[in-house]
Amino acid sequence: MLIGSIEAGGTKFVCAVGDEKGLVLDKTSFSTEEPDKTLAKVESFFKEHPIEALGVGTFGPVDLDKTSNSYGTILKTPKIKWQNYPFLQKLKNTFHVPVAMDTDVNTACLGEYYYGAAKEANSSLYITVGTGIGAGLVQNGQVFQGKNHSEMGHIFVQKHPDDDFKGSCPSHGACIEGLASGPAIEKRYGKKGYLLAENPGVWEMEAFYLAQAIMNYFVMLSPEKIILGGGVMKQEKLYQMVQDEFMNLLNGYLAVDNVKNLIVKPELKDEQGVIGAIMLGVKALKREI
Ligand code: ADP
Ligand code: ZN
């Protein structure tokens, strides 16, 4: 039995097929173009690999309110041709199998929950620090969702006393995404993050902000694992800096046995989205979603 998986990113689409256990059996990727052209490529991949269900982790924002008329539609995005595109409906019409859709970060969280850094845990938060900042929470195998998907990258944190950058979020300026995403680093210093690797102050400030966000998520959600992924976390020194700063902020208020087992790296390299989408497909097949 083949389960289909799509990791629909703003720049790249990954299509894969896997089995019910989440094992990836074949995979392809191509650039994201306008919707119909992209969907034609998706269709030709799955024509070669007939599937019984499909899971999709998509870029957003996307309407995931099941009671909404536009459920599964891409909302306001700078990718104009994708705006108002009824992505989920198009996939259902094309493949005639159960289809489940979630955000890219929620889907990555599901992959790490089942087969990666959180496979021993009952609850896990996955945070991506990349072009944007986003986070997903899985508890007992279910992705947390309210009326629509959460937007944990847009919380407010305290400004660092030495930071006069106003923040890059078009909606909020200095929310955590506006202060600590890859583009925020680039705007603050006028250079891409990887070119600032040897500048310790950059990463001290980054850890100062990320630790505050994590502290907020931790006291609200109490996840067993907090997985930090995304391009900015390629600065591996950040893990220890964030762990230390987080413990400073927590200040003994809650017990944490070993912060190195709480705030961790992803384990699935770049496959958490693809594997998470297979697991979404499995849930769609079992009518659990
Ligand atoms: P996306 O969020 O679009 O899926 P990524 O997770 O790869 O993509 O994040 C891209 C962001 O990460 C960019 O802003 C980029 O500058 C930043 N980034 C990528 N590699 C590094 C690195 N080695 N050090 C610091 N920042 C990086
Ligand atoms: Zn914001």
mmCIF file of C-alpha atoms and ligand atoms in Angstrom:
data_model
loop_
_atom_site.group_PDB
_atom_site.id
_atom_site.type_symbol
_atom_site.label_atom_id
_atom_site.label_comp_id
_atom_site.label_asym_id
_atom_site.label_seq_id
_atom_site.Cartn_x
_atom_site.Cartn_y
_atom_site.Cartn_z
ATOM 1 C CA MET A 1 0.000 0.000 0.000
ATOM 2 C CA LEU A 2 1.485 3.347 -1.048
ATOM 3 C CA ILE A 3 0.874 6.600 0.792
ATOM 4 C CA GLY A 4 1.632 9.858 -1.016
ATOM 5 C CA SER A 5 3.403 12.796 0.550
ATOM 6 C CA ILE A 6 3.834 16.393 -0.591
ATOM 7 C CA GLU A 7 6.061 18.939 1.090
ATOM 8 C CA ALA A 8 4.799 22.074 -0.599
ATOM 9 C CA GLY A 9 7.307 24.864 -0.035
ATOM 10 C CA GLY A 10 7.315 28.376 -1.412
ATOM 11 C CA THR A 11 10.421 27.639 -3.490
ATOM 12 C CA LYS A 12 10.434 23.840 -3.802
ATOM 13 C CA PHE A 13 7.952 20.988 -3.907
ATOM 14 C CA VAL A 14 8.954 17.523 -2.706
ATOM 15 C CA CYS A 15 6.726 14.583 -3.656
ATOM 16 C CA ALA A 16 7.283 11.168 -2.154
ATOM 17 C CA VAL A 17 5.643 7.829 -1.627
ATOM 18 C CA GLY A 18 6.034 5.754 1.470
ATOM 19 C CA ASP A 19 4.511 2.922 3.391
ATOM 20 C CA GLU A 20 2.185 2.962 6.386
ATOM 21 C CA LYS A 21 5.173 3.026 8.723
ATOM 22 C CA GLY A 22 6.518 6.253 7.243
ATOM 23 C CA LEU A 23 9.341 4.653 5.246
ATOM 24 C CA VAL A 24 10.149 6.750 2.161
ATOM 25 C CA LEU A 25 10.240 4.544 -0.946
ATOM 26 C CA ASP A 26 10.674 7.081 -3.725
ATOM 27 C CA LYS A 27 11.003 10.842 -3.881
ATOM 28 C CA THR A 28 11.358 13.713 -6.329
ATOM 29 C CA SER A 29 11.537 17.480 -6.095
ATOM 30 C CA PHE A 30 11.037 20.444 -8.404
ATOM 31 C CA SER A 31 10.758 24.231 -8.207
ATOM 32 C CA THR A 32 7.449 25.743 -7.188
ATOM 33 C CA GLU A 33 5.928 27.429 -10.212
ATOM 34 C CA GLU A 34 2.430 28.728 -10.767
ATOM 35 C CA PRO A 35 -0.152 26.364 -9.288
ATOM 36 C CA ASP A 36 -1.429 24.502 -12.345
ATOM 37 C CA LYS A 37 2.052 23.850 -13.732
ATOM 38 C CA THR A 38 3.199 22.632 -10.328
ATOM 39 C CA LEU A 39 0.170 20.395 -9.888
ATOM 40 C CA ALA A 40 0.809 18.850 -13.321
ATOM 41 C CA LYS A 41 4.243 17.751 -12.088
ATOM 42 C CA VAL A 42 2.720 16.400 -8.876
ATOM 43 C CA GLU A 43 0.190 14.469 -10.924
ATOM 44 C CA SER A 44 2.797 12.927 -13.189
ATOM 45 C CA PHE A 45 4.846 11.701 -10.183
ATOM 46 C CA PHE A 46 1.845 10.024 -8.573
ATOM 47 C CA LYS A 47 0.762 8.538 -11.905
ATOM 48 C CA GLU A 48 3.943 6.452 -11.698
ATOM 49 C CA HIS A 49 3.201 5.547 -8.078
ATOM 50 C CA PRO A 50 -0.524 4.983 -7.500
ATOM 51 C CA ILE A 51 -1.433 6.013 -3.954
ATOM 52 C CA GLU A 52 -4.241 5.171 -1.557
ATOM 53 C CA ALA A 53 -4.060 8.370 0.475
ATOM 54 C CA LEU A 54 -2.155 11.639 0.439
ATOM 55 C CA GLY A 55 -0.692 13.880 3.136
ATOM 56 C CA VAL A 56 0.359 17.455 2.420
ATOM 57 C CA GLY A 57 2.467 19.850 4.452
ATOM 58 C CA THR A 58 2.076 23.238 2.831
ATOM 59 C CA PHE A 59 3.471 26.751 2.966
ATOM 60 C CA GLY A 60 0.931 29.259 4.104
ATOM 61 C CA PRO A 61 -0.944 30.973 5.283
ATOM 62 C CA VAL A 62 -3.593 28.391 4.509
ATOM 63 C CA ASP A 63 -7.173 28.094 5.668
ATOM 64 C CA LEU A 64 -7.340 24.979 7.849
ATOM 65 C CA ASP A 65 -10.667 25.749 9.470
ATOM 66 C CA LYS A 66 -12.704 22.664 8.538
ATOM 67 C CA THR A 67 -15.951 24.603 8.839
ATOM 68 C CA SER A 68 -14.830 27.266 6.366
ATOM 69 C CA ASN A 69 -15.923 27.439 2.720
ATOM 70 C CA SER A 70 -12.325 27.998 1.767
ATOM 71 C CA TYR A 71 -10.891 25.073 3.785
ATOM 72 C CA GLY A 72 -7.570 24.040 2.247
ATOM 73 C CA THR A 73 -7.171 27.274 0.272
ATOM 74 C CA ILE A 74 -3.925 29.261 0.255
ATOM 75 C CA LEU A 75 -4.604 32.696 1.728
ATOM 76 C CA LYS A 76 -2.815 36.039 1.344
ATOM 77 C CA THR A 77 0.691 35.259 0.113
ATOM 78 C CA PRO A 78 3.331 37.205 -1.817
ATOM 79 C CA LYS A 79 3.143 34.332 -4.337
ATOM 80 C CA ILE A 80 0.240 36.046 -6.085
ATOM 81 C CA LYS A 81 -0.711 33.177 -8.380
ATOM 82 C CA TRP A 82 -1.165 30.937 -5.341
ATOM 83 C CA GLN A 83 -3.370 33.418 -3.525
ATOM 84 C CA ASN A 84 -6.889 31.967 -3.079
ATOM 85 C CA TYR A 85 -5.808 28.730 -4.765
ATOM 86 C CA PRO A 86 -8.036 25.875 -3.533
ATOM 87 C CA PHE A 87 -5.065 23.566 -3.073
ATOM 88 C CA LEU A 88 -6.761 20.796 -1.066
ATOM 89 C CA GLN A 89 -9.819 20.647 -3.328
ATOM 90 C CA LYS A 90 -7.657 20.461 -6.466
ATOM 91 C CA LEU A 91 -5.711 17.542 -4.987
ATOM 92 C CA LYS A 92 -8.900 15.729 -4.002
ATOM 93 C CA ASN A 93 -10.336 16.239 -7.496
ATOM 94 C CA THR A 94 -7.151 14.980 -9.106
ATOM 95 C CA PHE A 95 -6.409 11.891 -7.040
ATOM 96 C CA HIS A 96 -9.772 10.710 -5.662
ATOM 97 C CA VAL A 97 -8.163 9.403 -2.453
ATOM 98 C CA PRO A 98 -8.393 10.698 1.143
ATOM 99 C CA VAL A 99 -6.191 13.806 1.463
ATOM 100 C CA ALA A 100 -5.056 15.474 4.702
ATOM 101 C CA MET A 101 -3.389 18.867 4.744
ATOM 102 C CA ASP A 102 -1.516 20.771 7.442
ATOM 103 C CA THR A 103 1.084 23.518 7.621
ATOM 104 C CA ASP A 104 4.700 22.752 6.767
ATOM 105 C CA VAL A 105 5.828 23.221 10.371
ATOM 106 C CA ASN A 106 3.019 21.123 11.868
ATOM 107 C CA THR A 107 3.849 18.389 9.385
ATOM 108 C CA ALA A 108 7.558 18.527 10.228
ATOM 109 C CA CYS A 109 6.571 18.292 13.890
ATOM 110 C CA LEU A 110 4.581 15.138 13.147
ATOM 111 C CA GLY A 111 7.543 13.542 11.354
ATOM 112 C CA GLU A 112 9.934 14.213 14.248
ATOM 113 C CA TYR A 113 7.264 13.069 16.706
ATOM 114 C CA TYR A 114 6.850 9.640 15.115
ATOM 115 C CA TYR A 115 10.348 8.904 13.832
ATOM 116 C CA GLY A 116 12.771 11.579 14.951
ATOM 117 C CA ALA A 117 13.921 13.435 18.042
ATOM 118 C CA ALA A 118 10.560 13.043 19.826
ATOM 119 C CA LYS A 119 9.852 9.383 19.077
ATOM 120 C CA GLU A 120 9.946 8.521 22.788
ATOM 121 C CA ALA A 121 7.818 11.513 23.826
ATOM 122 C CA ASN A 122 4.074 12.074 24.137
ATOM 123 C CA SER A 123 4.263 15.764 23.346
ATOM 124 C CA SER A 124 6.625 17.743 21.210
ATOM 125 C CA LEU A 125 7.082 21.261 19.917
ATOM 126 C CA TYR A 126 8.949 21.752 16.635
ATOM 127 C CA ILE A 127 10.227 25.256 15.950
ATOM 128 C CA THR A 128 11.668 26.332 12.636
ATOM 129 C CA VAL A 129 13.985 29.319 12.539
ATOM 130 C CA GLY A 130 14.393 30.052 8.851
ATOM 131 C CA THR A 131 12.874 32.548 6.416
ATOM 132 C CA GLY A 132 10.132 32.817 9.003
ATOM 133 C CA ILE A 133 9.696 31.477 12.495
ATOM 134 C CA GLY A 134 6.927 29.005 13.142
ATOM 135 C CA ALA A 135 6.150 26.216 15.534
ATOM 136 C CA GLY A 136 3.880 23.204 15.694
ATOM 137 C CA LEU A 137 2.753 21.146 18.657
ATOM 138 C CA VAL A 138 1.904 17.449 18.580
ATOM 139 C CA GLN A 139 0.399 15.717 21.572
ATOM 140 C CA ASN A 140 -0.543 12.032 21.694
ATOM 141 C CA GLY A 141 -0.165 11.814 17.915
ATOM 142 C CA GLN A 142 -2.458 14.770 17.210
ATOM 143 C CA VAL A 143 -1.354 18.107 15.829
ATOM 144 C CA PHE A 144 -2.734 20.868 18.002
ATOM 145 C CA GLN A 145 -5.126 23.138 16.154
ATOM 146 C CA GLY A 146 -7.617 25.715 17.268
ATOM 147 C CA LYS A 147 -10.039 27.302 14.820
ATOM 148 C CA ASN A 148 -7.148 27.620 12.408
ATOM 149 C CA HIS A 149 -3.451 26.752 12.638
ATOM 150 C CA SER A 150 -1.355 28.544 15.246
ATOM 151 C CA GLU A 151 1.164 31.256 14.390
ATOM 152 C CA MET A 152 3.668 30.957 17.209
ATOM 153 C CA GLY A 153 6.289 32.984 15.348
ATOM 154 C CA HIS A 154 4.365 36.175 16.001
ATOM 155 C CA ILE A 155 4.642 36.421 19.783
ATOM 156 C CA PHE A 156 6.225 39.447 21.397
ATOM 157 C CA VAL A 157 9.454 39.268 23.378
ATOM 158 C CA GLN A 158 11.506 41.851 25.255
ATOM 159 C CA LYS A 159 14.001 43.809 23.192
ATOM 160 C CA HIS A 160 17.696 43.334 23.875
ATOM 161 C CA PRO A 161 19.064 46.573 25.407
ATOM 162 C CA ASP A 162 21.714 46.805 22.648
ATOM 163 C CA ASP A 163 19.300 46.187 19.783
ATOM 164 C CA ASP A 164 18.051 49.234 17.926
ATOM 165 C CA PHE A 165 16.657 47.197 15.016
ATOM 166 C CA LYS A 166 12.922 47.833 14.657
ATOM 167 C CA GLY A 167 12.144 44.317 13.473
ATOM 168 C CA SER A 168 11.235 43.001 10.046
ATOM 169 C CA CYS A 169 7.729 41.582 10.448
ATOM 170 C CA PRO A 170 5.448 43.514 8.079
ATOM 171 C CA SER A 171 2.564 43.129 10.539
ATOM 172 C CA HIS A 172 4.222 43.551 13.948
ATOM 173 C CA GLY A 173 7.772 44.795 13.472
ATOM 174 C CA ALA A 174 9.451 43.352 16.543
ATOM 175 C CA CYS A 175 7.680 40.022 17.081
ATOM 176 C CA ILE A 176 9.983 37.002 17.427
ATOM 177 C CA GLU A 177 9.929 36.408 13.655
ATOM 178 C CA GLY A 178 10.679 40.093 13.074
ATOM 179 C CA LEU A 179 13.676 39.935 15.427
ATOM 180 C CA ALA A 180 15.192 36.481 15.012
ATOM 181 C CA SER A 181 14.331 34.960 11.604
ATOM 182 C CA GLY A 182 17.027 34.631 8.919
ATOM 183 C CA PRO A 183 15.831 37.779 7.076
ATOM 184 C CA ALA A 184 15.729 39.716 10.402
ATOM 185 C CA ILE A 185 19.392 38.867 11.029
ATOM 186 C CA GLU A 186 20.234 39.891 7.481
ATOM 187 C CA LYS A 187 18.417 43.233 7.779
ATOM 188 C CA ARG A 188 19.860 44.043 11.190
ATOM 189 C CA TYR A 189 23.487 43.479 10.156
ATOM 190 C CA GLY A 190 23.302 43.972 6.378
ATOM 191 C CA LYS A 191 24.755 40.487 5.781
ATOM 192 C CA LYS A 192 23.420 36.970 5.515
ATOM 193 C CA GLY A 193 23.599 34.866 8.676
ATOM 194 C CA TYR A 194 26.193 32.416 7.418
ATOM 195 C CA LEU A 195 28.590 35.354 6.769
ATOM 196 C CA LEU A 196 28.238 36.392 10.424
ATOM 197 C CA ALA A 197 29.311 33.028 11.814
ATOM 198 C CA GLU A 198 32.431 34.449 13.505
ATOM 199 C CA ASN A 199 30.650 37.389 15.129
ATOM 200 C CA PRO A 200 29.708 36.206 18.660
ATOM 201 C CA GLY A 201 27.448 39.177 19.453
ATOM 202 C CA VAL A 202 25.100 38.188 16.618
ATOM 203 C CA TRP A 203 24.495 34.751 18.111
ATOM 204 C CA GLU A 204 24.289 35.989 21.694
ATOM 205 C CA MET A 205 21.445 38.272 20.612
ATOM 206 C CA GLU A 206 19.844 35.487 18.592
ATOM 207 C CA ALA A 207 19.960 33.133 21.590
ATOM 208 C CA PHE A 208 18.586 35.901 23.834
ATOM 209 C CA TYR A 209 15.513 36.147 21.610
ATOM 210 C CA LEU A 210 14.994 32.455 20.864
ATOM 211 C CA ALA A 211 15.310 31.521 24.543
ATOM 212 C CA GLN A 212 12.576 34.020 25.443
ATOM 213 C CA ALA A 213 10.227 32.567 22.843
ATOM 214 C CA ILE A 214 10.991 29.030 24.022
ATOM 215 C CA MET A 215 10.467 30.033 27.643
ATOM 216 C CA ASN A 216 7.012 31.351 26.688
ATOM 217 C CA TYR A 217 6.116 28.204 24.755
ATOM 218 C CA PHE A 218 7.440 26.004 27.563
ATOM 219 C CA VAL A 219 5.428 27.572 30.360
ATOM 220 C CA MET A 220 2.282 27.561 28.239
ATOM 221 C CA LEU A 221 2.501 24.108 26.690
ATOM 222 C CA SER A 222 4.993 22.072 28.751
ATOM 223 C CA PRO A 223 6.144 19.927 25.828
ATOM 224 C CA GLU A 224 8.423 16.973 26.562
ATOM 225 C CA LYS A 225 10.681 17.856 23.629
ATOM 226 C CA ILE A 226 11.462 21.168 21.977
ATOM 227 C CA ILE A 227 13.073 20.610 18.590
ATOM 228 C CA LEU A 228 14.824 23.523 16.920
ATOM 229 C CA GLY A 229 15.237 23.319 13.149
ATOM 230 C CA GLY A 230 15.500 25.627 10.124
ATOM 231 C CA GLY A 231 18.375 27.294 8.296
ATOM 232 C CA VAL A 232 19.473 29.647 11.096
ATOM 233 C CA MET A 233 20.034 26.672 13.423
ATOM 234 C CA LYS A 234 22.849 25.571 11.099
ATOM 235 C CA GLN A 235 24.850 27.788 13.464
ATOM 236 C CA GLU A 236 25.227 24.807 15.762
ATOM 237 C CA LYS A 237 26.691 26.829 18.620
ATOM 238 C CA LEU A 238 23.223 28.290 19.050
ATOM 239 C CA TYR A 239 21.921 25.106 20.681
ATOM 240 C CA GLN A 240 24.035 25.431 23.773
ATOM 241 C CA MET A 241 23.598 29.208 23.912
ATOM 242 C CA VAL A 242 19.813 28.842 23.744
ATOM 243 C CA GLN A 243 19.814 26.026 26.326
ATOM 244 C CA ASP A 244 21.877 28.138 28.769
ATOM 245 C CA GLU A 245 19.824 31.282 28.265
ATOM 246 C CA PHE A 246 16.576 29.314 28.609
ATOM 247 C CA MET A 247 17.706 27.913 31.979
ATOM 248 C CA ASN A 248 18.638 31.446 33.102
ATOM 249 C CA LEU A 249 15.183 32.705 32.187
ATOM 250 C CA LEU A 250 13.418 29.764 33.798
ATOM 251 C CA ASN A 251 15.399 30.547 36.942
ATOM 252 C CA GLY A 252 14.444 27.358 38.762
ATOM 253 C CA TYR A 253 10.727 28.026 38.522
ATOM 254 C CA LEU A 254 10.081 24.653 36.890
ATOM 255 C CA ALA A 255 12.291 21.585 37.168
ATOM 256 C CA VAL A 256 14.164 20.566 34.031
ATOM 257 C CA ASP A 257 16.285 17.429 34.534
ATOM 258 C CA ASN A 258 18.592 18.004 31.622
ATOM 259 C CA VAL A 259 18.044 20.865 29.227
ATOM 260 C CA LYS A 260 20.141 19.034 26.608
ATOM 261 C CA ASN A 261 17.379 16.420 26.401
ATOM 262 C CA LEU A 262 14.665 19.069 26.284
ATOM 263 C CA ILE A 263 15.907 21.522 23.641
ATOM 264 C CA VAL A 264 17.302 19.376 20.857
ATOM 265 C CA LYS A 265 18.248 19.158 17.189
ATOM 266 C CA PRO A 266 15.970 17.500 14.641
ATOM 267 C CA GLU A 267 16.957 13.896 13.839
ATOM 268 C CA LEU A 268 15.410 13.450 10.417
ATOM 269 C CA LYS A 269 17.861 15.701 8.539
ATOM 270 C CA ASP A 270 15.718 17.304 5.840
ATOM 271 C CA GLU A 271 13.073 14.570 5.755
ATOM 272 C CA GLN A 272 10.821 15.477 8.673
ATOM 273 C CA GLY A 273 8.329 17.223 6.374
ATOM 274 C CA VAL A 274 8.170 14.369 3.884
ATOM 275 C CA ILE A 275 7.825 11.712 6.592
ATOM 276 C CA GLY A 276 5.318 13.823 8.539
ATOM 277 C CA ALA A 277 3.219 14.166 5.369
ATOM 278 C CA ILE A 278 3.244 10.378 4.901
ATOM 279 C CA MET A 279 1.930 10.079 8.460
ATOM 280 C CA LEU A 280 -0.762 12.654 7.627
ATOM 281 C CA GLY A 281 -1.698 10.465 4.663
ATOM 282 C CA VAL A 282 -1.883 7.418 6.938
ATOM 283 C CA LYS A 283 -4.208 9.338 9.252
ATOM 284 C CA ALA A 284 -6.352 10.364 6.269
ATOM 285 C CA LEU A 285 -6.578 6.717 5.189
ATOM 286 C CA LYS A 286 -7.657 5.648 8.669
ATOM 287 C CA ARG A 287 -10.110 8.568 8.751
ATOM 288 C CA GLU A 288 -8.380 9.896 11.849
ATOM 289 C CA ILE A 289 -8.321 13.380 10.323
HETATM 290 P P1 ADP B 1 12.743 28.189 4.765
HETATM 291 O O1 ADP B 1 12.475 28.788 6.098
HETATM 292 O O2 ADP B 1 12.473 29.137 3.645
HETATM 293 O O3 ADP B 1 12.137 26.844 4.578
HETATM 294 P P2 ADP B 1 15.431 27.604 5.712
HETATM 295 O O4 ADP B 1 14.923 26.866 6.899
HETATM 296 O O5 ADP B 1 16.562 26.973 4.937
HETATM 297 O O6 ADP B 1 14.317 27.916 4.636
HETATM 298 O O7 ADP B 1 15.904 29.025 6.209
HETATM 299 C C1 ADP B 1 16.444 29.983 5.361
HETATM 300 C C2 ADP B 1 17.038 31.101 6.215
HETATM 301 O O8 ADP B 1 18.093 30.562 7.019
HETATM 302 C C3 ADP B 1 17.650 32.226 5.390
HETATM 303 O O9 ADP B 1 17.252 33.475 5.937
HETATM 304 C C4 ADP B 1 19.144 32.014 5.532
HETATM 305 O O10 ADP B 1 19.875 33.233 5.488
HETATM 306 C C5 ADP B 1 19.262 31.353 6.892
HETATM 307 N N1 ADP B 1 20.430 30.461 6.920
HETATM 308 C C6 ADP B 1 20.688 29.426 6.090
HETATM 309 N N2 ADP B 1 21.882 28.859 6.386
HETATM 310 C C7 ADP B 1 22.397 29.555 7.426
HETATM 311 C C8 ADP B 1 23.597 29.471 8.187
HETATM 312 N N3 ADP B 1 24.533 28.533 7.939
HETATM 313 N N4 ADP B 1 23.762 30.365 9.193
HETATM 314 C C9 ADP B 1 22.828 31.290 9.469
HETATM 315 N N5 ADP B 1 21.692 31.437 8.776
HETATM 316 C C10 ADP B 1 21.470 30.584 7.765
HETATM 317 ZN ZN ZN B 2 4.842 39.165 13.322
#
